[in-house]
Amino acid sequence: MYTFNIKTKDRFEIVNIDSFIREAIESSGVHNGALIVFCPHTTGAITINENGDPDVKIDMISAFNRISPELSEYRHFEGNSHAHVLSSLVGASEHIIVNNGKAVLGTWQSVYFCEFDGPRNRKIHIKVLGQ
């Protein structure tokens, strides 16, 4: 298992982690198999989305704010209930096929860590399986 650290700067942030994926695959020596990207935090998430237009990340953050507003009537008293809701909706992990030593993603796809309660120091775990 490979662990990578991310230091987020903003309350909501979407961070491209493709370089972590490439590094984990290369270090593992696996040419064909799969990998799991996992976020061990209850206020962050992992997703795959478009990498060609930076406005997509802005639109995603805007949608997240509408889906689970930060200032709403939550019972959890720490002030980050919106982040827990979004983490559950987006999900803590993604599975990706590895073929010929590369992650199989669409032309415009990248893997992202979603920060919903930053800024924070975060960890991302990647497990590469195969041969």
Short mmCIF file of N, CA and C in Angstrom, two decimals:
data_model
loop_
_atom_site.label_atom_id
_atom_site.label_comp_id
_atom_site.label_asym_id
_atom_site.label_seq_id
_atom_site.Cartn_x
_atom_site.Cartn_y
_atom_site.Cartn_z
N MET A 1 0.85 -1.18 0.00
CA MET A 1 0.00 0.00 0.00
C MET A 1 0.89 1.24 0.00
N TYR A 2 0.49 2.22 -0.77
CA TYR A 2 1.21 3.48 -0.86
C TYR A 2 0.35 4.56 -0.23
N THR A 3 0.98 5.43 0.55
CA THR A 3 0.27 6.52 1.21
C THR A 3 0.87 7.84 0.77
N PHE A 4 -0.01 8.75 0.39
CA PHE A 4 0.41 10.07 -0.07
C PHE A 4 -0.25 11.13 0.79
N ASN A 5 0.47 12.22 1.02
CA ASN A 5 -0.03 13.32 1.84
C ASN A 5 -0.45 14.50 0.96
N ILE A 6 -1.55 15.11 1.34
CA ILE A 6 -2.05 16.30 0.66
C ILE A 6 -2.31 17.36 1.72
N LYS A 7 -1.85 18.57 1.47
CA LYS A 7 -2.17 19.70 2.35
C LYS A 7 -3.12 20.62 1.57
N THR A 8 -4.38 20.60 1.96
CA THR A 8 -5.35 21.44 1.25
C THR A 8 -5.29 22.87 1.79
N LYS A 9 -5.73 23.80 0.95
CA LYS A 9 -5.63 25.22 1.29
C LYS A 9 -6.99 25.88 1.54
N ASP A 10 -8.04 25.28 0.98
CA ASP A 10 -9.36 25.92 1.03
C ASP A 10 -10.38 25.04 1.74
N ARG A 11 -11.49 25.65 2.12
CA ARG A 11 -12.59 24.92 2.77
C ARG A 11 -13.10 23.82 1.84
N PHE A 12 -13.39 24.17 0.59
CA PHE A 12 -13.76 23.21 -0.45
C PHE A 12 -12.66 23.24 -1.49
N GLU A 13 -12.19 22.06 -1.87
CA GLU A 13 -11.10 22.00 -2.84
C GLU A 13 -11.16 20.66 -3.57
N ILE A 14 -10.84 20.67 -4.84
CA ILE A 14 -10.78 19.45 -5.63
C ILE A 14 -9.37 19.34 -6.19
N VAL A 15 -8.63 18.31 -5.74
CA VAL A 15 -7.21 18.18 -6.02
C VAL A 15 -6.95 17.00 -6.95
N ASN A 16 -6.30 17.24 -8.07
CA ASN A 16 -5.93 16.19 -9.00
C ASN A 16 -4.85 15.32 -8.36
N ILE A 17 -5.09 14.00 -8.31
CA ILE A 17 -4.12 13.08 -7.70
C ILE A 17 -3.59 12.06 -8.72
N ASP A 18 -3.66 12.40 -10.01
CA ASP A 18 -3.14 11.50 -11.04
C ASP A 18 -1.67 11.15 -10.83
N SER A 19 -0.87 12.11 -10.37
CA SER A 19 0.56 11.84 -10.16
C SER A 19 0.76 10.78 -9.09
N PHE A 20 -0.09 10.75 -8.06
CA PHE A 20 0.00 9.71 -7.03
C PHE A 20 -0.32 8.34 -7.62
N ILE A 21 -1.32 8.30 -8.50
CA ILE A 21 -1.71 7.05 -9.16
C ILE A 21 -0.54 6.52 -9.98
N ARG A 22 0.05 7.39 -10.81
CA ARG A 22 1.18 6.97 -11.65
C ARG A 22 2.34 6.47 -10.81
N GLU A 23 2.67 7.20 -9.73
CA GLU A 23 3.77 6.81 -8.86
C GLU A 23 3.52 5.46 -8.20
N ALA A 24 2.31 5.23 -7.74
CA ALA A 24 1.98 3.95 -7.09
C ALA A 24 2.09 2.79 -8.08
N ILE A 25 1.57 2.98 -9.29
CA ILE A 25 1.65 1.91 -10.30
C ILE A 25 3.11 1.63 -10.64
N GLU A 26 3.88 2.68 -10.90
CA GLU A 26 5.29 2.51 -11.25
C GLU A 26 6.07 1.82 -10.14
N SER A 27 5.87 2.25 -8.90
CA SER A 27 6.58 1.66 -7.76
C SER A 27 6.19 0.21 -7.51
N SER A 28 4.95 -0.13 -7.82
CA SER A 28 4.46 -1.49 -7.56
C SER A 28 5.02 -2.51 -8.53
N GLY A 29 5.37 -2.07 -9.74
CA GLY A 29 5.82 -3.00 -10.77
C GLY A 29 4.69 -3.77 -11.44
N VAL A 30 3.45 -3.47 -11.07
CA VAL A 30 2.30 -4.15 -11.65
C VAL A 30 2.05 -3.61 -13.06
N HIS A 31 1.88 -4.52 -14.02
CA HIS A 31 1.59 -4.13 -15.40
C HIS A 31 0.12 -4.31 -15.75
N ASN A 32 -0.51 -5.33 -15.16
CA ASN A 32 -1.91 -5.61 -15.45
C ASN A 32 -2.63 -5.99 -14.16
N GLY A 33 -3.71 -5.30 -13.88
CA GLY A 33 -4.46 -5.56 -12.66
C GLY A 33 -5.44 -4.44 -12.39
N ALA A 34 -5.43 -3.97 -11.17
CA ALA A 34 -6.34 -2.90 -10.76
C ALA A 34 -5.74 -2.18 -9.57
N LEU A 35 -6.31 -1.04 -9.27
CA LEU A 35 -5.89 -0.34 -8.06
C LEU A 35 -7.11 0.23 -7.37
N ILE A 36 -6.93 0.43 -6.08
CA ILE A 36 -7.96 1.05 -5.25
C ILE A 36 -7.37 2.32 -4.68
N VAL A 37 -8.08 3.42 -4.84
CA VAL A 37 -7.69 4.69 -4.22
C VAL A 37 -8.68 4.92 -3.09
N PHE A 38 -8.16 5.14 -1.87
CA PHE A 38 -9.02 5.23 -0.69
C PHE A 38 -8.70 6.47 0.12
N CYS A 39 -9.73 7.16 0.56
CA CYS A 39 -9.61 8.32 1.44
C CYS A 39 -10.06 7.90 2.85
N PRO A 40 -9.15 7.93 3.85
CA PRO A 40 -9.51 7.49 5.20
C PRO A 40 -10.11 8.60 6.07
N HIS A 41 -10.70 9.59 5.45
CA HIS A 41 -11.26 10.73 6.19
C HIS A 41 -12.77 10.82 5.96
N THR A 42 -13.51 11.18 6.99
CA THR A 42 -14.98 11.25 6.88
C THR A 42 -15.48 12.58 6.33
N THR A 43 -14.56 13.48 6.01
CA THR A 43 -14.96 14.77 5.42
C THR A 43 -14.23 15.04 4.10
N GLY A 44 -13.78 13.97 3.46
CA GLY A 44 -13.15 14.05 2.15
C GLY A 44 -13.67 12.90 1.30
N ALA A 45 -13.33 12.90 0.02
CA ALA A 45 -13.82 11.86 -0.88
C ALA A 45 -12.88 11.71 -2.08
N ILE A 46 -13.12 10.66 -2.84
CA ILE A 46 -12.38 10.39 -4.08
C ILE A 46 -13.39 10.31 -5.22
N THR A 47 -13.08 10.94 -6.34
CA THR A 47 -13.95 10.85 -7.51
C THR A 47 -13.14 10.88 -8.79
N ILE A 48 -13.77 10.48 -9.87
CA ILE A 48 -13.19 10.58 -11.21
C ILE A 48 -14.06 11.55 -11.99
N ASN A 49 -13.41 12.54 -12.64
CA ASN A 49 -14.19 13.51 -13.40
C ASN A 49 -13.31 14.12 -14.48
N GLU A 50 -13.87 15.08 -15.20
CA GLU A 50 -13.19 15.71 -16.33
C GLU A 50 -11.97 16.53 -15.90
N ASN A 51 -10.91 16.45 -16.72
CA ASN A 51 -9.70 17.22 -16.44
C ASN A 51 -9.43 18.30 -17.49
N GLY A 52 -10.26 18.39 -18.52
CA GLY A 52 -9.98 19.30 -19.63
C GLY A 52 -10.42 20.73 -19.42
N ASP A 53 -11.38 20.96 -18.56
CA ASP A 53 -11.93 22.30 -18.37
C ASP A 53 -11.94 22.62 -16.88
N PRO A 54 -11.15 23.61 -16.43
CA PRO A 54 -11.10 23.94 -15.00
C PRO A 54 -12.44 24.38 -14.43
N ASP A 55 -13.36 24.81 -15.30
CA ASP A 55 -14.68 25.21 -14.81
C ASP A 55 -15.47 24.04 -14.24
N VAL A 56 -15.12 22.81 -14.63
CA VAL A 56 -15.82 21.64 -14.09
C VAL A 56 -15.64 21.58 -12.57
N LYS A 57 -14.41 21.83 -12.09
CA LYS A 57 -14.17 21.81 -10.64
C LYS A 57 -14.97 22.91 -9.94
N ILE A 58 -15.04 24.07 -10.55
CA ILE A 58 -15.82 25.18 -9.98
C ILE A 58 -17.30 24.81 -9.93
N ASP A 59 -17.80 24.21 -11.02
CA ASP A 59 -19.20 23.77 -11.05
C ASP A 59 -19.47 22.70 -10.00
N MET A 60 -18.51 21.79 -9.81
CA MET A 60 -18.70 20.74 -8.81
C MET A 60 -18.81 21.34 -7.41
N ILE A 61 -17.92 22.26 -7.08
CA ILE A 61 -17.96 22.90 -5.76
C ILE A 61 -19.28 23.65 -5.58
N SER A 62 -19.72 24.33 -6.61
CA SER A 62 -21.01 25.04 -6.55
C SER A 62 -22.16 24.06 -6.30
N ALA A 63 -22.14 22.94 -7.00
CA ALA A 63 -23.19 21.92 -6.81
C ALA A 63 -23.12 21.33 -5.40
N PHE A 64 -21.90 21.06 -4.91
CA PHE A 64 -21.76 20.53 -3.56
C PHE A 64 -22.37 21.49 -2.54
N ASN A 65 -22.15 22.78 -2.72
CA ASN A 65 -22.72 23.78 -1.81
C ASN A 65 -24.24 23.80 -1.85
N ARG A 66 -24.82 23.53 -3.01
CA ARG A 66 -26.29 23.48 -3.11
C ARG A 66 -26.85 22.19 -2.52
N ILE A 67 -26.15 21.09 -2.74
CA ILE A 67 -26.62 19.78 -2.27
C ILE A 67 -26.60 19.70 -0.74
N SER A 68 -25.50 20.17 -0.16
CA SER A 68 -25.35 20.10 1.30
C SER A 68 -24.75 21.42 1.79
N PRO A 69 -25.60 22.42 2.01
CA PRO A 69 -25.10 23.74 2.42
C PRO A 69 -24.37 23.69 3.76
N GLU A 70 -23.33 24.49 3.83
CA GLU A 70 -22.53 24.54 5.06
C GLU A 70 -23.34 25.08 6.24
N LEU A 71 -24.13 26.09 6.00
CA LEU A 71 -24.92 26.70 7.07
C LEU A 71 -26.36 26.21 7.00
N SER A 72 -26.57 25.05 7.53
CA SER A 72 -27.90 24.47 7.56
C SER A 72 -28.15 23.95 8.97
N GLU A 73 -29.31 23.42 9.21
CA GLU A 73 -29.67 22.97 10.56
C GLU A 73 -29.30 21.51 10.77
N TYR A 74 -28.02 21.26 10.97
CA TYR A 74 -27.53 19.92 11.25
C TYR A 74 -27.48 19.71 12.76
N ARG A 75 -27.59 18.48 13.18
CA ARG A 75 -27.53 18.17 14.61
C ARG A 75 -26.10 18.01 15.11
N HIS A 76 -25.21 17.56 14.25
CA HIS A 76 -23.79 17.40 14.60
C HIS A 76 -23.23 18.79 14.92
N PHE A 77 -22.62 18.95 16.07
CA PHE A 77 -22.29 20.27 16.58
C PHE A 77 -20.91 20.81 16.18
N GLU A 78 -20.13 20.07 15.41
CA GLU A 78 -18.77 20.52 15.10
C GLU A 78 -18.70 21.50 13.92
N GLY A 79 -19.82 21.77 13.27
CA GLY A 79 -19.82 22.72 12.18
C GLY A 79 -19.38 22.17 10.84
N ASN A 80 -19.26 20.85 10.74
CA ASN A 80 -18.82 20.27 9.47
C ASN A 80 -19.74 19.14 8.99
N SER A 81 -20.98 19.17 9.42
CA SER A 81 -21.93 18.12 9.00
C SER A 81 -22.08 18.08 7.49
N HIS A 82 -22.07 19.24 6.86
CA HIS A 82 -22.16 19.28 5.39
C HIS A 82 -21.06 18.42 4.76
N ALA A 83 -19.88 18.45 5.36
CA ALA A 83 -18.73 17.70 4.83
C ALA A 83 -18.94 16.20 4.99
N HIS A 84 -19.52 15.78 6.10
CA HIS A 84 -19.81 14.35 6.30
C HIS A 84 -20.84 13.86 5.28
N VAL A 85 -21.85 14.68 5.03
CA VAL A 85 -22.89 14.32 4.05
C VAL A 85 -22.27 14.17 2.66
N LEU A 86 -21.47 15.15 2.25
CA LEU A 86 -20.86 15.11 0.92
C LEU A 86 -19.89 13.96 0.76
N SER A 87 -19.13 13.67 1.81
CA SER A 87 -18.20 12.54 1.77
C SER A 87 -18.94 11.24 1.50
N SER A 88 -20.06 11.07 2.17
CA SER A 88 -20.85 9.85 1.96
C SER A 88 -21.47 9.80 0.57
N LEU A 89 -21.90 10.93 0.06
CA LEU A 89 -22.52 10.96 -1.27
C LEU A 89 -21.51 10.70 -2.39
N VAL A 90 -20.32 11.29 -2.29
CA VAL A 90 -19.31 11.12 -3.33
C VAL A 90 -18.60 9.78 -3.19
N GLY A 91 -18.24 9.40 -1.97
CA GLY A 91 -17.63 8.10 -1.72
C GLY A 91 -16.16 8.20 -1.34
N ALA A 92 -15.72 7.20 -0.61
CA ALA A 92 -14.36 7.19 -0.07
C ALA A 92 -13.33 6.54 -0.99
N SER A 93 -13.78 5.90 -2.08
CA SER A 93 -12.80 5.18 -2.91
C SER A 93 -13.22 5.10 -4.37
N GLU A 94 -12.24 4.75 -5.19
CA GLU A 94 -12.46 4.46 -6.61
C GLU A 94 -11.60 3.26 -6.96
N HIS A 95 -12.10 2.44 -7.88
CA HIS A 95 -11.36 1.29 -8.41
C HIS A 95 -11.02 1.60 -9.86
N ILE A 96 -9.77 1.34 -10.23
CA ILE A 96 -9.32 1.68 -11.58
C ILE A 96 -8.53 0.50 -12.15
N ILE A 97 -8.81 0.16 -13.40
CA ILE A 97 -8.08 -0.90 -14.09
C ILE A 97 -6.67 -0.42 -14.42
N VAL A 98 -5.70 -1.33 -14.29
CA VAL A 98 -4.32 -1.06 -14.70
C VAL A 98 -4.03 -1.98 -15.89
N ASN A 99 -3.62 -1.39 -17.00
CA ASN A 99 -3.31 -2.15 -18.20
C ASN A 99 -1.99 -1.64 -18.78
N ASN A 100 -1.07 -2.57 -19.01
CA ASN A 100 0.26 -2.20 -19.54
C ASN A 100 0.93 -1.12 -18.69
N GLY A 101 0.78 -1.23 -17.37
CA GLY A 101 1.45 -0.31 -16.45
C GLY A 101 0.85 1.08 -16.35
N LYS A 102 -0.37 1.25 -16.86
CA LYS A 102 -1.02 2.57 -16.81
C LYS A 102 -2.46 2.45 -16.33
N ALA A 103 -2.92 3.48 -15.64
CA ALA A 103 -4.32 3.53 -15.22
C ALA A 103 -5.19 3.70 -16.46
N VAL A 104 -6.26 2.92 -16.53
CA VAL A 104 -7.20 3.02 -17.66
C VAL A 104 -8.26 4.06 -17.30
N LEU A 105 -8.11 5.22 -17.91
CA LEU A 105 -9.05 6.32 -17.71
C LEU A 105 -9.44 6.86 -19.08
N GLY A 106 -10.60 7.50 -19.16
CA GLY A 106 -11.03 8.11 -20.40
C GLY A 106 -10.15 9.28 -20.78
N THR A 107 -10.26 9.71 -22.01
CA THR A 107 -9.43 10.80 -22.54
C THR A 107 -9.43 12.02 -21.64
N TRP A 108 -10.57 12.38 -21.12
CA TRP A 108 -10.69 13.60 -20.32
C TRP A 108 -10.81 13.33 -18.83
N GLN A 109 -10.57 12.10 -18.40
CA GLN A 109 -10.75 11.76 -16.98
C GLN A 109 -9.46 11.90 -16.17
N SER A 110 -9.64 12.33 -14.93
CA SER A 110 -8.59 12.34 -13.91
C SER A 110 -9.21 11.90 -12.59
N VAL A 111 -8.34 11.54 -11.65
CA VAL A 111 -8.79 11.14 -10.32
C VAL A 111 -8.57 12.33 -9.39
N TYR A 112 -9.56 12.60 -8.55
CA TYR A 112 -9.52 13.76 -7.68
C TYR A 112 -9.80 13.41 -6.23
N PHE A 113 -9.10 14.11 -5.33
CA PHE A 113 -9.46 14.12 -3.92
C PHE A 113 -10.35 15.34 -3.71
N CYS A 114 -11.48 15.14 -3.06
CA CYS A 114 -12.42 16.23 -2.77
C CYS A 114 -12.31 16.60 -1.29
N GLU A 115 -11.93 17.81 -1.02
CA GLU A 115 -11.85 18.35 0.34
C GLU A 115 -13.14 19.09 0.64
N PHE A 116 -13.82 18.69 1.71
CA PHE A 116 -15.06 19.33 2.10
C PHE A 116 -14.97 20.06 3.44
N ASP A 117 -13.80 20.00 4.10
CA ASP A 117 -13.67 20.58 5.44
C ASP A 117 -12.25 21.09 5.67
N GLY A 118 -11.71 21.79 4.70
CA GLY A 118 -10.33 22.24 4.78
C GLY A 118 -10.23 23.62 5.42
N PRO A 119 -9.00 24.09 5.46
CA PRO A 119 -7.79 23.40 5.03
C PRO A 119 -7.34 22.37 6.06
N ARG A 120 -6.77 21.29 5.55
CA ARG A 120 -6.31 20.20 6.42
C ARG A 120 -5.14 19.46 5.77
N ASN A 121 -4.47 18.66 6.59
CA ASN A 121 -3.49 17.70 6.10
C ASN A 121 -4.23 16.38 5.92
N ARG A 122 -4.14 15.81 4.73
CA ARG A 122 -4.89 14.60 4.40
C ARG A 122 -3.96 13.50 3.91
N LYS A 123 -4.46 12.28 4.00
CA LYS A 123 -3.75 11.12 3.47
C LYS A 123 -4.63 10.45 2.42
N ILE A 124 -3.98 9.90 1.41
CA ILE A 124 -4.65 9.10 0.39
C ILE A 124 -3.90 7.78 0.32
N HIS A 125 -4.62 6.67 0.39
CA HIS A 125 -4.00 5.34 0.28
C HIS A 125 -4.31 4.77 -1.09
N ILE A 126 -3.30 4.13 -1.68
CA ILE A 126 -3.47 3.47 -2.98
C ILE A 126 -2.91 2.06 -2.87
N LYS A 127 -3.72 1.09 -3.22
CA LYS A 127 -3.31 -0.32 -3.24
C LYS A 127 -3.37 -0.79 -4.68
N VAL A 128 -2.24 -1.27 -5.20
CA VAL A 128 -2.17 -1.77 -6.57
C VAL A 128 -2.14 -3.29 -6.51
N LEU A 129 -3.04 -3.93 -7.25
CA LEU A 129 -3.18 -5.39 -7.25
C LEU A 129 -2.95 -5.92 -8.66
N GLY A 130 -2.27 -7.05 -8.77
CA GLY A 130 -2.10 -7.65 -10.09
C GLY A 130 -0.71 -8.19 -10.30
N GLN A 131 -0.35 -8.29 -11.57
CA GLN A 131 0.95 -8.88 -11.92
C GLN A 131 1.72 -8.02 -12.89
#
